[in-house]
């Protein structure tokens, strides 16, 4: 994986995760060290796996091309 050089003043911190029984949630909009990029526009990606059929996976995200956009796009 290629290294990402963060712009000056941008900080990274451990990404949040969650565990519920055997389900583990991982943040996916992170840098190459799996660190959350503080203050990024994020795009809010979501991945869902059907527990009854792990081959059934859905990915969606909101597209923020610019932090100041008032219009948000949803992609599935």
mmCIF file of C-alpha atoms in Angstrom:
data_model
loop_
_atom_site.group_PDB
_atom_site.id
_atom_site.type_symbol
_atom_site.label_atom_id
_atom_site.label_comp_id
_atom_site.label_asym_id
_atom_site.label_seq_id
_atom_site.Cartn_x
_atom_site.Cartn_y
_atom_site.Cartn_z
ATOM 1 C CA UNK A 1 0.000 0.000 0.000
ATOM 2 C CA UNK A 2 1.310 3.479 -0.847
ATOM 3 C CA UNK A 3 2.238 5.865 1.937
ATOM 4 C CA UNK A 4 0.020 8.871 2.495
ATOM 5 C CA UNK A 5 1.646 12.135 3.496
ATOM 6 C CA UNK A 6 -0.824 14.248 5.442
ATOM 7 C CA UNK A 7 -0.908 18.005 4.772
ATOM 8 C CA UNK A 8 0.685 20.256 7.361
ATOM 9 C CA UNK A 9 -1.535 20.671 10.416
ATOM 10 C CA UNK A 10 -3.569 17.499 9.756
ATOM 11 C CA UNK A 11 -3.347 14.958 12.540
ATOM 12 C CA UNK A 12 -4.069 11.254 12.705
ATOM 13 C CA UNK A 13 -5.385 9.355 15.732
ATOM 14 C CA UNK A 14 -6.422 5.753 16.448
ATOM 15 C CA UNK A 15 -9.576 4.917 14.509
ATOM 16 C CA UNK A 16 -12.659 3.959 16.511
ATOM 17 C CA UNK A 17 -13.965 0.438 16.307
ATOM 18 C CA UNK A 18 -16.782 -1.519 17.866
ATOM 19 C CA UNK A 19 -17.379 -5.140 18.825
ATOM 20 C CA UNK A 20 -20.772 -6.803 19.360
ATOM 21 C CA UNK A 21 -20.494 -10.548 19.938
ATOM 22 C CA UNK A 22 -18.607 -11.993 16.965
ATOM 23 C CA UNK A 23 -19.261 -8.849 14.865
ATOM 24 C CA UNK A 24 -16.344 -6.416 14.634
ATOM 25 C CA UNK A 25 -16.669 -2.955 13.079
ATOM 26 C CA UNK A 26 -13.625 -1.267 11.534
ATOM 27 C CA UNK A 27 -13.366 2.316 10.318
ATOM 28 C CA UNK A 28 -12.464 2.262 6.616
ATOM 29 C CA UNK A 29 -11.604 5.885 5.826
ATOM 30 C CA UNK A 30 -8.162 5.803 7.439
ATOM 31 C CA UNK A 31 -4.546 6.403 6.460
ATOM 32 C CA UNK A 32 -2.076 3.612 5.592
ATOM 33 C CA UNK A 33 -1.429 3.026 9.304
ATOM 34 C CA UNK A 34 -5.178 2.515 9.928
ATOM 35 C CA UNK A 35 -5.318 5.823 11.812
ATOM 36 C CA UNK A 36 -8.326 8.152 11.626
ATOM 37 C CA UNK A 37 -7.484 11.362 9.757
ATOM 38 C CA UNK A 38 -8.757 14.116 12.047
ATOM 39 C CA UNK A 39 -10.824 16.794 10.295
ATOM 40 C CA UNK A 40 -11.062 15.060 6.923
ATOM 41 C CA UNK A 41 -14.240 15.150 4.908
ATOM 42 C CA UNK A 42 -14.481 11.398 5.459
ATOM 43 C CA UNK A 43 -17.113 10.437 2.889
ATOM 44 C CA UNK A 44 -18.745 8.342 5.640
ATOM 45 C CA UNK A 45 -18.321 4.881 4.085
ATOM 46 C CA UNK A 46 -20.356 1.989 5.441
ATOM 47 C CA UNK A 47 -19.884 -1.724 4.809
ATOM 48 C CA UNK A 48 -22.497 -4.267 5.890
ATOM 49 C CA UNK A 49 -22.109 -8.047 5.762
ATOM 50 C CA UNK A 50 -25.142 -10.328 5.950
ATOM 51 C CA UNK A 51 -24.480 -12.623 8.968
ATOM 52 C CA UNK A 52 -26.580 -15.367 7.327
ATOM 53 C CA UNK A 53 -24.640 -15.142 4.049
ATOM 54 C CA UNK A 54 -21.156 -13.585 4.420
ATOM 55 C CA UNK A 55 -20.843 -13.452 0.619
ATOM 56 C CA UNK A 56 -23.648 -10.846 0.645
ATOM 57 C CA UNK A 57 -21.868 -7.517 1.222
ATOM 58 C CA UNK A 58 -23.221 -3.994 0.743
ATOM 59 C CA UNK A 59 -21.041 -0.874 0.593
ATOM 60 C CA UNK A 60 -22.372 2.687 0.628
ATOM 61 C CA UNK A 61 -20.887 6.129 1.161
ATOM 62 C CA UNK A 62 -21.750 9.798 1.143
ATOM 63 C CA UNK A 63 -19.639 11.791 -1.278
ATOM 64 C CA UNK A 64 -18.160 15.045 0.039
ATOM 65 C CA UNK A 65 -16.002 16.482 -2.741
ATOM 66 C CA UNK A 66 -15.430 19.613 -0.694
ATOM 67 C CA UNK A 67 -15.822 20.116 3.047
ATOM 68 C CA UNK A 68 -17.932 23.260 2.526
ATOM 69 C CA UNK A 69 -20.496 21.605 0.192
ATOM 70 C CA UNK A 70 -24.091 22.005 1.310
ATOM 71 C CA UNK A 71 -25.222 19.333 -1.179
ATOM 72 C CA UNK A 72 -24.493 15.717 -0.276
ATOM 73 C CA UNK A 73 -24.566 12.713 -2.627
ATOM 74 C CA UNK A 74 -25.392 9.166 -1.604
ATOM 75 C CA UNK A 75 -23.824 6.251 -3.481
ATOM 76 C CA UNK A 76 -24.798 2.600 -3.093
#
